[in-house]
Short mmCIF file of C-alpha atoms in Angstrom, two decimals:
data_model
loop_
_atom_site.label_atom_id
_atom_site.label_comp_id
_atom_site.label_asym_id
_atom_site.label_seq_id
_atom_site.Cartn_x
_atom_site.Cartn_y
_atom_site.Cartn_z
CA MET Y 2 -0.05 0.03 -0.05
CA SER Y 3 2.44 2.40 1.27
CA SER Y 4 5.32 0.85 -0.34
CA VAL Y 5 6.82 4.61 -0.63
CA ILE Y 6 7.79 4.93 2.73
CA ALA Y 7 10.39 2.39 3.52
CA GLU Y 8 9.39 0.15 5.97
CA LYS Y 9 11.23 0.10 9.63
CA GLU Y 10 13.55 -2.42 10.08
CA GLY Y 11 12.69 -5.09 12.72
CA LYS Y 12 11.03 -8.12 11.41
CA ILE Y 13 10.83 -10.45 14.64
CA TRP Y 14 7.43 -9.42 16.25
CA ALA Y 15 6.06 -11.26 19.27
CA VAL Y 16 2.72 -11.22 20.09
CA GLY Y 17 1.91 -11.29 23.99
CA GLY Y 18 0.12 -9.41 26.89
CA GLY Y 19 -0.43 -11.52 29.98
CA LYS Y 20 -3.85 -12.88 29.87
CA GLY Y 21 -4.86 -16.10 27.90
CA GLY Y 22 -7.86 -16.20 25.75
CA THR Y 23 -7.44 -12.64 24.42
CA GLY Y 24 -6.72 -14.03 21.02
CA LYS Y 25 -3.06 -14.09 20.70
CA THR Y 26 -2.41 -17.21 18.98
CA PHE Y 27 -5.70 -15.90 16.25
CA LEU Y 28 -3.88 -12.81 16.05
CA ALA Y 29 -0.25 -14.17 15.59
CA SER Y 30 -1.60 -16.46 12.58
CA SER Y 31 -3.92 -13.41 10.98
CA ILE Y 32 -1.02 -11.03 11.24
CA GLY Y 33 1.32 -14.10 9.49
CA ILE Y 34 -1.10 -14.74 7.01
CA TYR Y 35 -1.73 -10.93 5.90
CA LEU Y 36 2.15 -10.54 5.25
CA ALA Y 37 2.40 -13.66 3.35
CA LYS Y 38 -0.66 -12.26 1.40
CA SER Y 39 1.61 -9.63 0.72
CA GLU Y 40 4.32 -11.43 -0.57
CA LYS Y 41 6.54 -11.45 2.30
CA ARG Y 42 8.08 -14.30 3.56
CA VAL Y 43 6.90 -15.43 7.26
CA ILE Y 44 7.89 -18.03 9.78
CA LEU Y 45 5.57 -18.37 12.67
CA ILE Y 46 6.96 -19.75 15.69
CA ASP Y 47 4.61 -21.06 18.49
CA VAL Y 48 6.23 -20.66 21.91
CA ASP Y 49 2.93 -21.09 23.73
CA ILE Y 50 4.27 -23.45 26.04
CA GLY Y 51 1.12 -25.89 27.18
CA GLY Y 52 -0.76 -24.67 24.48
CA ALA Y 53 0.94 -24.78 21.31
CA ASN Y 54 -2.14 -24.88 19.04
CA LEU Y 55 -1.15 -22.72 15.90
CA HIS Y 56 -1.23 -25.43 13.78
CA SER Y 57 -4.83 -26.27 14.67
CA LEU Y 58 -6.11 -22.43 13.70
CA LEU Y 59 -3.86 -22.99 10.23
CA GLY Y 60 -6.00 -26.21 9.76
CA ILE Y 61 -2.70 -28.50 9.44
CA SER Y 62 -2.25 -31.46 11.77
CA ARG Y 63 0.84 -31.35 14.60
CA PRO Y 64 3.91 -31.10 13.12
CA LYS Y 65 6.27 -33.95 14.13
CA LYS Y 66 9.18 -31.68 14.73
CA CYS Y 67 9.31 -29.30 16.99
CA LEU Y 68 11.62 -26.78 19.33
CA THR Y 69 12.39 -29.72 21.23
CA ASN Y 70 14.60 -31.26 18.41
CA PHE Y 71 16.76 -27.92 18.35
CA PHE Y 72 17.37 -28.21 22.12
CA GLU Y 73 18.11 -31.60 22.29
CA THR Y 74 19.71 -32.70 18.60
CA GLY Y 75 20.62 -28.98 17.35
CA THR Y 76 18.26 -29.53 14.35
CA SER Y 77 18.29 -25.76 12.69
CA LEU Y 78 15.37 -23.95 12.79
CA SER Y 79 14.95 -23.77 8.90
CA ARG Y 80 14.81 -27.42 8.81
CA LEU Y 81 12.11 -27.37 11.77
CA ALA Y 82 9.86 -25.05 9.93
CA VAL Y 83 6.96 -26.70 8.12
CA LYS Y 84 4.79 -25.67 5.32
CA THR Y 85 1.26 -24.31 6.45
CA GLY Y 86 -0.31 -25.00 2.99
CA ILE Y 87 -0.08 -20.84 2.60
CA GLU Y 88 2.16 -19.78 0.20
CA ASN Y 89 5.41 -17.99 1.88
CA MET Y 90 4.61 -19.04 5.35
CA SER Y 91 5.95 -21.70 7.71
CA LEU Y 92 5.41 -22.60 10.67
CA ILE Y 93 7.80 -23.83 13.75
CA THR Y 94 6.28 -25.38 16.63
CA GLY Y 95 6.86 -25.74 20.09
CA ASP Y 96 6.08 -28.96 22.15
CA VAL Y 97 3.72 -29.80 24.49
CA HIS Y 98 5.42 -32.57 26.51
CA SER Y 99 8.93 -32.16 26.65
CA LEU Y 100 9.10 -28.32 26.19
CA ALA Y 101 7.87 -27.55 30.13
CA SER Y 102 9.36 -23.89 30.24
CA ASP Y 103 11.69 -24.85 33.26
CA ASN Y 104 13.68 -27.30 31.22
CA ILE Y 105 14.90 -24.38 29.07
CA ARG Y 106 18.23 -23.70 30.39
CA PHE Y 107 19.48 -19.82 29.87
CA THR Y 108 22.15 -20.60 27.50
CA GLN Y 109 19.88 -22.87 25.55
CA LYS Y 110 17.49 -19.85 25.43
CA LEU Y 111 20.27 -17.31 24.42
CA LYS Y 112 20.82 -19.98 21.57
CA LEU Y 113 17.30 -19.85 20.31
CA PHE Y 114 17.16 -16.14 20.44
CA ARG Y 115 20.53 -16.35 18.48
CA HIS Y 116 19.16 -18.46 15.72
CA ILE Y 117 15.83 -16.63 15.51
CA MET Y 118 17.43 -13.53 14.99
CA LYS Y 119 19.44 -15.04 12.04
CA LEU Y 120 16.29 -15.64 10.30
CA ASN Y 121 16.20 -11.93 9.78
CA LYS Y 122 15.20 -12.11 5.70
CA GLN Y 123 11.95 -12.96 6.81
CA TYR Y 124 9.37 -12.06 9.19
CA VAL Y 125 9.21 -13.71 12.37
CA ILE Y 126 5.91 -13.91 14.17
CA ILE Y 127 6.24 -15.27 17.60
CA ASP Y 128 3.29 -16.49 19.63
CA LEU Y 129 3.99 -16.17 22.93
CA GLY Y 130 1.23 -17.66 25.06
CA GLY Y 131 -0.09 -16.14 28.21
CA GLY Y 132 1.48 -15.71 31.32
CA SER Y 133 4.38 -13.85 32.59
CA HIS Y 134 6.86 -16.55 33.09
CA ASN Y 135 10.53 -15.50 32.53
CA ASN Y 136 11.00 -17.23 29.20
CA THR Y 137 7.89 -15.63 27.90
CA ILE Y 138 8.99 -12.14 29.21
CA ASP Y 139 12.80 -12.65 27.70
CA THR Y 140 11.18 -13.66 24.33
CA PHE Y 141 9.00 -10.38 24.40
CA LEU Y 142 11.93 -8.59 25.09
CA MET Y 143 14.15 -9.84 22.33
CA ALA Y 144 11.49 -8.98 19.61
CA ASP Y 145 11.54 -5.70 17.39
CA LYS Y 146 7.95 -5.30 17.54
CA LYS Y 147 6.37 -6.06 21.36
CA ILE Y 148 2.91 -6.69 20.46
CA ALA Y 149 0.62 -6.68 23.28
CA VAL Y 150 -3.03 -8.03 22.82
CA LEU Y 151 -5.77 -6.68 25.03
CA GLU Y 152 -9.32 -7.03 25.65
CA PRO Y 153 -11.56 -4.38 27.19
CA GLU Y 154 -12.32 -5.80 30.43
CA ILE Y 155 -10.82 -5.44 33.95
CA ILE Y 156 -8.71 -8.67 34.34
CA ALA Y 157 -6.77 -8.38 30.78
CA ILE Y 158 -6.28 -4.72 31.72
CA GLU Y 159 -4.40 -5.64 34.95
CA ASN Y 160 -2.53 -9.01 33.70
CA MET Y 161 -1.24 -6.77 30.74
CA TYR Y 162 -0.32 -3.98 32.75
CA HIS Y 163 1.41 -6.29 35.08
CA PHE Y 164 3.06 -8.19 32.31
CA VAL Y 165 4.57 -4.96 30.57
CA LYS Y 166 5.43 -3.81 33.89
CA ASN Y 167 7.36 -7.20 34.92
CA ALA Y 168 8.94 -7.10 31.13
CA LEU Y 169 10.05 -3.59 31.83
CA PHE Y 170 11.85 -4.30 35.19
CA ARG Y 171 13.38 -7.16 33.76
CA LYS Y 172 14.73 -5.16 30.90
CA ILE Y 173 16.34 -2.49 33.47
CA ARG Y 174 17.86 -5.17 35.20
CA MET Y 175 19.34 -7.26 32.48
CA SER Y 176 20.85 -3.73 31.03
CA LEU Y 177 22.36 -2.52 34.16
CA ARG Y 178 23.69 -6.03 35.00
CA SER Y 179 25.62 -6.20 32.04
CA TYR Y 180 27.34 -3.26 33.50
CA GLY Y 181 27.60 -4.27 36.77
CA PHE Y 182 25.08 -2.06 38.35
CA LYS Y 183 22.20 -4.62 39.16
CA GLU Y 184 22.45 -4.27 42.81
CA ILE Y 185 21.85 -0.41 42.67
CA VAL Y 186 18.55 -1.09 41.05
CA GLU Y 187 17.31 -4.11 43.21
CA HIS Y 188 18.18 -1.77 46.48
CA MET Y 189 16.41 0.87 45.34
CA TRP Y 190 13.53 -0.81 44.51
CA GLU Y 191 13.45 -2.94 47.68
CA GLN Y 192 14.08 0.10 49.47
CA ARG Y 193 11.48 2.30 47.47
CA GLU Y 194 9.46 3.45 50.10
CA LYS Y 195 12.30 5.44 51.79
CA TYR Y 196 13.24 6.96 48.53
CA GLN Y 197 9.45 7.70 47.76
CA ILE Y 198 9.49 5.65 44.45
CA LYS Y 199 6.07 4.74 44.01
CA SER Y 200 6.21 3.67 40.09
CA LEU Y 201 8.55 2.31 37.73
CA LYS Y 202 8.98 5.55 35.91
CA GLU Y 203 10.11 7.31 39.41
CA LEU Y 204 12.33 4.64 39.71
CA ILE Y 205 13.92 5.37 36.56
CA ASP Y 206 13.80 8.99 36.96
CA SER Y 207 15.84 8.87 40.38
CA LEU Y 208 18.19 6.16 38.92
CA LYS Y 209 18.80 8.73 36.40
CA ASP Y 210 19.04 11.72 38.86
CA SER Y 211 21.44 10.04 41.37
CA PHE Y 212 23.49 8.32 38.86
CA SER Y 213 24.16 10.20 35.29
CA TYR Y 214 26.10 7.17 33.88
CA ILE Y 215 22.92 5.19 34.31
CA GLY Y 216 20.96 7.49 33.00
CA ASP Y 217 22.85 7.18 29.92
CA ILE Y 218 22.72 3.35 29.67
CA LEU Y 219 18.97 3.55 30.44
CA ASP Y 220 18.34 6.03 27.83
CA ARG Y 221 20.39 3.85 25.14
CA GLU Y 222 18.79 0.44 26.49
CA LEU Y 223 14.92 1.76 26.43
CA ALA Y 224 15.22 3.68 23.45
CA ASP Y 225 13.31 0.93 21.61
CA PHE Y 226 11.24 -0.40 24.28
CA ARG Y 227 7.92 0.47 22.54
CA ILE Y 228 4.64 -1.29 23.21
CA TYR Y 229 2.28 -1.95 20.36
CA LEU Y 230 -1.36 -2.18 21.53
CA VAL Y 231 -4.24 -4.15 19.88
CA LEU Y 232 -7.51 -3.93 20.96
CA ASN Y 233 -9.41 -7.36 20.67
CA LYS Y 234 -13.31 -8.41 20.77
CA ILE Y 235 -14.37 -4.58 21.48
CA ARG Y 236 -18.18 -4.13 21.64
CA SER Y 237 -18.36 -0.31 21.17
CA SER Y 238 -16.86 2.71 20.19
CA GLN Y 239 -16.17 3.54 23.89
CA ASP Y 240 -14.33 0.63 24.12
CA ILE Y 241 -11.76 1.95 21.72
CA LEU Y 242 -10.88 4.85 24.31
CA ILE Y 243 -9.30 2.06 26.62
CA GLY Y 244 -6.44 1.43 23.96
CA SER Y 245 -5.69 5.41 24.25
CA SER Y 246 -6.47 5.07 27.90
CA MET Y 247 -3.71 2.31 28.25
CA LYS Y 248 -1.25 4.28 26.39
CA SER Y 249 -1.70 6.98 28.44
CA ILE Y 250 -1.00 4.96 31.50
CA PHE Y 251 2.07 3.53 30.37
CA ASN Y 252 3.53 6.70 29.56
CA LYS Y 253 2.81 8.21 32.80
CA TYR Y 254 3.37 5.43 35.37
CA LEU Y 255 5.89 3.38 33.56
CA GLY Y 256 7.87 6.19 31.44
CA ILE Y 257 7.56 4.05 28.07
CA ASP Y 258 6.11 4.48 24.94
CA ALA Y 259 3.06 2.77 23.53
CA LYS Y 260 1.69 2.88 20.00
CA PHE Y 261 -2.22 1.85 19.54
CA VAL Y 262 -2.16 0.57 16.06
CA GLY Y 263 -5.58 -1.00 15.85
CA TYR Y 264 -8.93 -2.88 17.15
CA ILE Y 265 -11.12 -5.94 16.01
CA GLU Y 266 -14.61 -5.87 16.74
CA TYR Y 267 -16.03 -8.62 18.46
CA ASP Y 268 -17.70 -10.85 15.58
CA ASP Y 269 -18.85 -14.56 15.63
CA VAL Y 270 -16.95 -15.10 12.43
CA VAL Y 271 -14.01 -15.62 14.47
CA TRP Y 272 -15.25 -18.43 16.38
CA ARG Y 273 -17.25 -19.91 12.99
CA SER Y 274 -13.38 -20.03 11.41
CA ILE Y 275 -11.62 -21.23 13.91
CA ARG Y 276 -14.38 -23.88 14.40
CA GLU Y 277 -14.19 -24.71 10.46
CA ARG Y 278 -10.49 -25.09 11.00
CA ARG Y 279 -9.91 -22.67 8.05
CA PRO Y 280 -8.05 -19.34 8.60
CA LEU Y 281 -10.11 -16.52 8.85
CA MET Y 282 -7.82 -14.52 6.72
CA LEU Y 283 -8.39 -16.95 3.89
CA ASN Y 284 -12.07 -18.00 4.21
CA TYR Y 285 -13.43 -14.73 5.38
CA SER Y 286 -11.15 -12.39 3.86
CA LEU Y 287 -13.62 -9.91 3.26
CA SER Y 288 -15.12 -9.78 6.62
CA ARG Y 289 -14.66 -6.54 8.81
CA VAL Y 290 -12.35 -8.73 10.98
CA ALA Y 291 -10.00 -9.45 8.41
CA LYS Y 292 -10.06 -5.74 7.43
CA GLU Y 293 -9.51 -4.49 10.76
CA ILE Y 294 -6.31 -6.84 11.33
CA GLY Y 295 -5.10 -5.71 7.75
CA VAL Y 296 -5.27 -1.93 8.90
CA PHE Y 297 -3.51 -2.56 12.33
CA THR Y 298 -0.63 -4.88 10.44
CA GLU Y 299 -0.25 -1.94 7.94
CA ASN Y 300 0.25 0.44 11.07
CA LEU Y 301 2.65 -2.07 12.59
CA LEU Y 302 4.78 -2.42 9.44
CA TYR Y 303 4.96 1.51 8.87
CA GLU Y 304 4.97 2.58 12.69
CA ARG Y 305 1.77 4.40 12.43
CA GLU Y 306 -0.92 4.90 15.05
CA MET Y 307 -4.44 4.22 14.83
CA LYS Y 308 -6.05 7.69 14.15
CA ILE Y 309 -8.75 8.22 17.20
CA SER Y 310 -10.63 11.33 16.16
CA ARG Y 311 -11.76 9.15 12.90
CA ILE Y 312 -13.87 6.71 14.65
CA MET J 22 1.88 32.72 26.17
CA THR J 23 5.40 31.27 25.15
CA LYS J 24 6.07 28.44 22.74
CA LYS J 25 7.52 26.46 25.83
CA GLU J 26 4.33 26.69 27.70
CA LEU J 27 2.19 25.66 24.82
CA LYS J 28 3.99 23.01 24.33
CA LYS J 29 3.50 21.77 28.01
CA TYR J 30 -0.13 22.26 28.07
CA PHE J 31 -0.24 20.04 24.70
CA ASP J 32 2.09 17.57 26.28
CA ILE J 33 -0.42 17.44 29.44
CA LEU J 34 -3.11 16.39 26.64
CA GLU J 35 -0.63 13.90 25.02
CA ILE J 36 -1.45 15.64 21.63
CA SER J 37 0.94 17.11 19.30
CA PRO J 38 1.01 21.05 18.77
CA GLU J 39 -0.35 20.58 15.35
CA ALA J 40 -3.61 19.02 16.83
CA THR J 41 -7.09 20.24 15.46
CA LEU J 42 -9.55 21.85 17.84
CA MET J 43 -11.47 18.48 17.70
CA GLU J 44 -8.36 16.31 18.59
CA ILE J 45 -7.85 18.90 21.61
CA ARG J 46 -11.48 18.54 22.76
CA SER J 47 -11.65 14.55 22.44
CA ALA J 48 -8.31 14.66 24.21
CA TYR J 49 -9.35 16.48 27.05
CA SER J 50 -12.60 14.74 27.59
CA ARG J 51 -10.63 11.43 27.35
CA LEU J 52 -8.14 12.21 29.84
CA LYS J 53 -10.74 13.65 32.21
CA LYS J 54 -12.60 10.89 32.19
CA LEU J 55 -9.83 8.43 32.86
CA TYR J 56 -8.83 10.20 35.72
CA SER J 57 -12.07 11.37 37.45
CA THR J 58 -14.19 8.25 37.18
CA ASP J 59 -13.03 4.65 37.98
CA SER J 60 -12.30 3.87 34.70
CA VAL J 61 -11.06 -0.12 34.32
CA VAL J 62 -7.48 1.42 32.88
CA ILE J 63 -6.98 2.81 36.36
CA SER J 64 -7.43 -0.25 38.60
CA PRO J 65 -4.02 -1.67 37.92
CA ILE J 66 -2.10 1.11 39.19
CA GLU J 67 -4.60 2.07 41.76
CA ASP J 68 -1.65 1.21 44.50
CA GLU J 69 0.62 3.67 42.86
CA PHE J 70 -1.85 6.25 42.49
CA SER J 71 -2.99 8.39 45.74
CA ILE J 72 -6.26 10.48 45.43
CA GLU J 73 -4.29 13.71 45.98
CA GLU J 74 -2.29 12.65 42.87
CA ARG J 75 -5.36 11.98 40.80
CA GLN J 76 -6.69 15.24 41.79
CA LYS J 77 -3.19 16.86 40.64
CA ILE J 78 -3.70 15.45 37.37
CA LEU J 79 -6.76 16.64 36.59
CA GLU J 80 -6.24 19.98 37.82
CA GLN J 81 -3.30 20.10 35.26
CA ILE J 82 -5.55 18.50 32.43
CA GLU J 83 -8.43 21.20 33.38
CA ASP J 84 -5.63 24.02 33.59
CA ALA J 85 -4.02 22.98 30.03
CA TYR J 86 -7.50 22.81 28.16
CA THR J 87 -8.46 26.08 29.33
CA LYS J 88 -5.35 27.72 28.42
CA LEU J 89 -5.29 26.45 25.23
CA MET J 90 -9.10 27.34 24.48
CA GLU J 91 -8.07 30.66 25.61
CA GLN J 92 -5.30 30.69 23.15
CA VAL J 93 -7.73 29.54 20.34
CA LYS J 94 -10.32 31.99 21.28
CA GLU J 95 -7.47 35.13 21.31
CA SER J 96 -6.38 33.91 17.80
CA GLN J 97 -10.27 33.99 16.63
CA ASP J 98 -10.67 37.75 17.78
CA ARG J 99 -7.63 38.47 16.20
CA LEU J 100 -9.02 36.89 13.08
CA VAL J 101 -12.53 37.94 13.70
CA HIS J 102 -11.65 41.93 14.49
CA HIS J 103 -8.35 42.82 13.50
CA GLU J 104 -7.22 40.60 10.38
CA ARG J 105 -10.31 41.10 8.90
CA PRO J 106 -9.23 38.43 6.24
CA PHE J 107 -12.80 38.66 4.68
CA ALA J 108 -12.99 42.62 4.02
CA ALA J 109 -11.46 43.05 0.81
CA GLY J 110 -12.15 40.90 -2.30
CA HIS J 111 -15.35 39.88 -1.10
CA ASN J 112 -18.52 41.69 -1.47
CA THR J 113 -20.63 39.71 0.69
CA MET J 114 -20.72 42.24 3.40
CA GLU J 115 -21.38 45.56 1.88
CA GLY J 116 -21.51 48.45 4.12
CA GLU J 117 -20.60 46.18 6.98
CA GLU J 118 -16.87 46.09 7.15
CA ALA J 119 -16.36 47.98 10.28
CA SER J 120 -18.19 45.09 12.71
CA ILE J 121 -17.90 41.67 11.40
CA SER J 122 -20.92 39.95 10.90
CA TYR J 123 -21.16 36.08 10.81
CA SER J 124 -22.26 35.03 7.08
CA GLY J 125 -22.17 31.60 6.04
CA GLN J 126 -18.52 32.58 4.53
CA VAL J 127 -17.25 33.62 7.62
CA LEU J 128 -18.15 30.56 9.62
CA ARG J 129 -16.30 28.58 6.93
CA GLN J 130 -13.34 30.59 6.91
CA ILE J 131 -13.00 30.62 10.68
CA ARG J 132 -13.53 26.91 10.64
CA GLU J 133 -10.88 26.49 7.88
CA LYS J 134 -8.59 28.83 9.68
CA MET J 135 -8.86 26.15 12.80
CA GLY J 136 -7.81 23.43 10.70
CA ILE J 137 -11.26 21.74 11.36
CA GLU J 138 -13.03 19.46 8.69
CA LEU J 139 -16.55 19.54 8.21
CA PHE J 140 -17.24 15.96 9.09
CA GLU J 141 -15.34 16.88 12.38
CA VAL J 142 -18.01 19.29 13.12
CA SER J 143 -20.65 16.83 12.19
CA LEU J 144 -19.48 14.47 14.72
CA ASP J 145 -19.49 16.71 17.58
CA THR J 146 -22.33 18.79 16.99
CA LYS J 147 -24.70 15.87 15.43
CA ILE J 148 -25.30 18.35 12.52
CA ARG J 149 -25.19 16.45 8.97
CA VAL J 150 -22.59 17.18 6.75
CA GLU J 151 -24.73 18.01 4.03
CA LEU J 152 -26.49 20.58 6.10
CA LEU J 153 -23.40 22.32 7.38
CA GLU J 154 -22.38 23.12 3.82
CA ASN J 155 -25.69 24.30 3.07
CA ILE J 156 -25.32 26.75 6.08
CA GLU J 157 -21.74 27.79 4.72
CA GLN J 158 -22.63 28.39 1.27
CA GLU J 159 -25.73 29.75 2.46
CA ARG J 160 -27.78 27.82 0.35
CA PHE J 161 -31.17 29.15 1.80
CA ASP J 162 -33.59 27.28 -0.25
CA ASP J 163 -32.46 23.85 1.21
CA LEU J 164 -32.03 25.19 4.80
CA PRO J 165 -34.55 24.06 7.51
CA PRO J 166 -37.49 26.63 8.68
CA GLU J 167 -35.91 29.29 10.98
CA VAL J 168 -36.68 27.85 14.29
CA TYR J 169 -34.64 24.77 13.54
CA LEU J 170 -31.98 26.79 11.80
CA LYS J 171 -31.21 28.95 14.52
CA GLY J 172 -30.52 26.13 16.66
CA HIS J 173 -28.23 24.63 14.56
CA ILE J 174 -26.35 28.20 14.10
CA ILE J 175 -26.48 28.52 17.97
CA ASN J 176 -24.79 24.76 17.88
CA TYR J 177 -22.27 25.72 15.17
CA ALA J 178 -21.00 28.77 16.56
CA ASN J 179 -20.76 27.37 19.98
CA TYR J 180 -18.58 24.74 18.71
CA LEU J 181 -16.13 27.31 16.96
CA LEU J 182 -16.03 29.00 20.09
CA LEU J 183 -18.06 32.20 18.60
CA ASP J 184 -20.63 34.46 20.33
CA SER J 185 -23.37 32.00 19.35
CA GLN J 186 -26.28 34.67 20.25
CA LYS J 187 -24.69 37.16 17.57
CA ALA J 188 -23.79 34.46 15.24
CA ALA J 189 -27.37 33.07 15.20
CA ALA J 190 -28.92 36.85 14.87
CA ASP J 191 -26.49 37.65 12.05
CA TYR J 192 -27.27 34.51 9.95
CA ILE J 193 -31.06 34.56 10.67
CA ALA J 194 -31.24 38.38 9.79
CA ARG J 195 -29.38 37.28 6.52
CA TYR J 196 -32.08 34.43 6.07
CA ARG J 197 -34.91 36.50 6.13
CA ALA J 198 -33.50 39.28 3.81
CA TRP J 199 -33.45 36.31 1.40
CA GLU J 200 -36.80 35.11 2.53
CA LYS J 201 -38.23 38.81 1.98
CA ALA J 202 -36.20 39.32 -1.46
CA ASN J 203 -37.87 35.88 -2.61
CA LYS J 204 -41.33 36.75 -1.82
CA GLU J 205 -41.10 40.08 -3.63
CA GLU J 206 -39.80 38.40 -6.67
CA LYS J 207 -42.84 36.43 -6.62
#
């Protein structure tokens, strides 16, 4: 569409957001199909531990090869990728049985990330699954585009806030650890009452105030920490405002940038397509939901935001 | 008001200094709603967020909006009373150059100067775009009866932060003049 504007670098996209059932897997597969149909090469990676079911949404049977083979025998990622029946798009799946998240050692995880980053000739869409486990958060942090899916209801909102907050805190700790300042952060956070720190933003601000070199490190490391918000299953135009409000809260209390890229209206067509085991983006490509997915995927590609005043 | 102050107010409302009047308004009402009601979005930060703080944020929002609106009003007064961009070249206001009279054209020019599209006006005022167009173009034939028309003009003028009573009086006077001329023709 807007091929004049260069696509921003950053082809590893992770879809997460804390709460289960908000539609992360559906979104990851739909984004993947949209990109593949726009003639981009796409690899979907399902790391939804305990609930790897991306293949079901695509209507294919569970692949025999999975990430376990990568960890145990070092099979390369490109050899693990299976065809999805959709041109330009392949799938790497996690394994429900042996890939209990605790089994992955830190070094293994880093190796996986290194190999994922080498896939950079194509778009890598990672389905994270729910929860705020460290492995989930680390994968989220590794991604170039951190996509967070939200439903307009209180539990999803709270879970997402805590998911992003945990991710940010982990990012701060990891960044400063590699410079040997990990203790300072942990000390300040533990003694936050004494330092009158109430939010992560205040923690970051007071770290910056007290130690200018830490400020430089954080500025550099957090410069690209940006959340891309997608609001799923909305039922009224009032619901859309929740996206903008989340953005305000992220900004004020976590001090991070968030882009509200789009929303999907609640529609039975999603349920129908899942039941029929045929991707909505193929079988209902003219539906409103499919159009809305197209809109925010374009926004993700070109770093645009949803226009609120045009509702 | 200095540029820096202006920028601060725009920042508080989380909008860019290029924002249209419509965007300023919707940002204001959205943020006010977010912090004054028990919005679901607030719930995760409740423990990080005292009532005093919330009050302070609301005050800032209120202040920023008031100041920005004053600014808009000021630039409009300048537009209407001093710059008189409509005085030359247009003959719609014969003999009235000294004090501005709100014609359809004046309303349109003020709106355009504020960078507001007709559909934006329509969204906020609930007046149909075609009707707004007819008002601005003074297609009196297509306008509703006077009582309704007056309501629309007041509504529209309020939206543009104008003196709505004067706007309605001016416009209705033009409407009546047309009506009279029309009757005489017949």
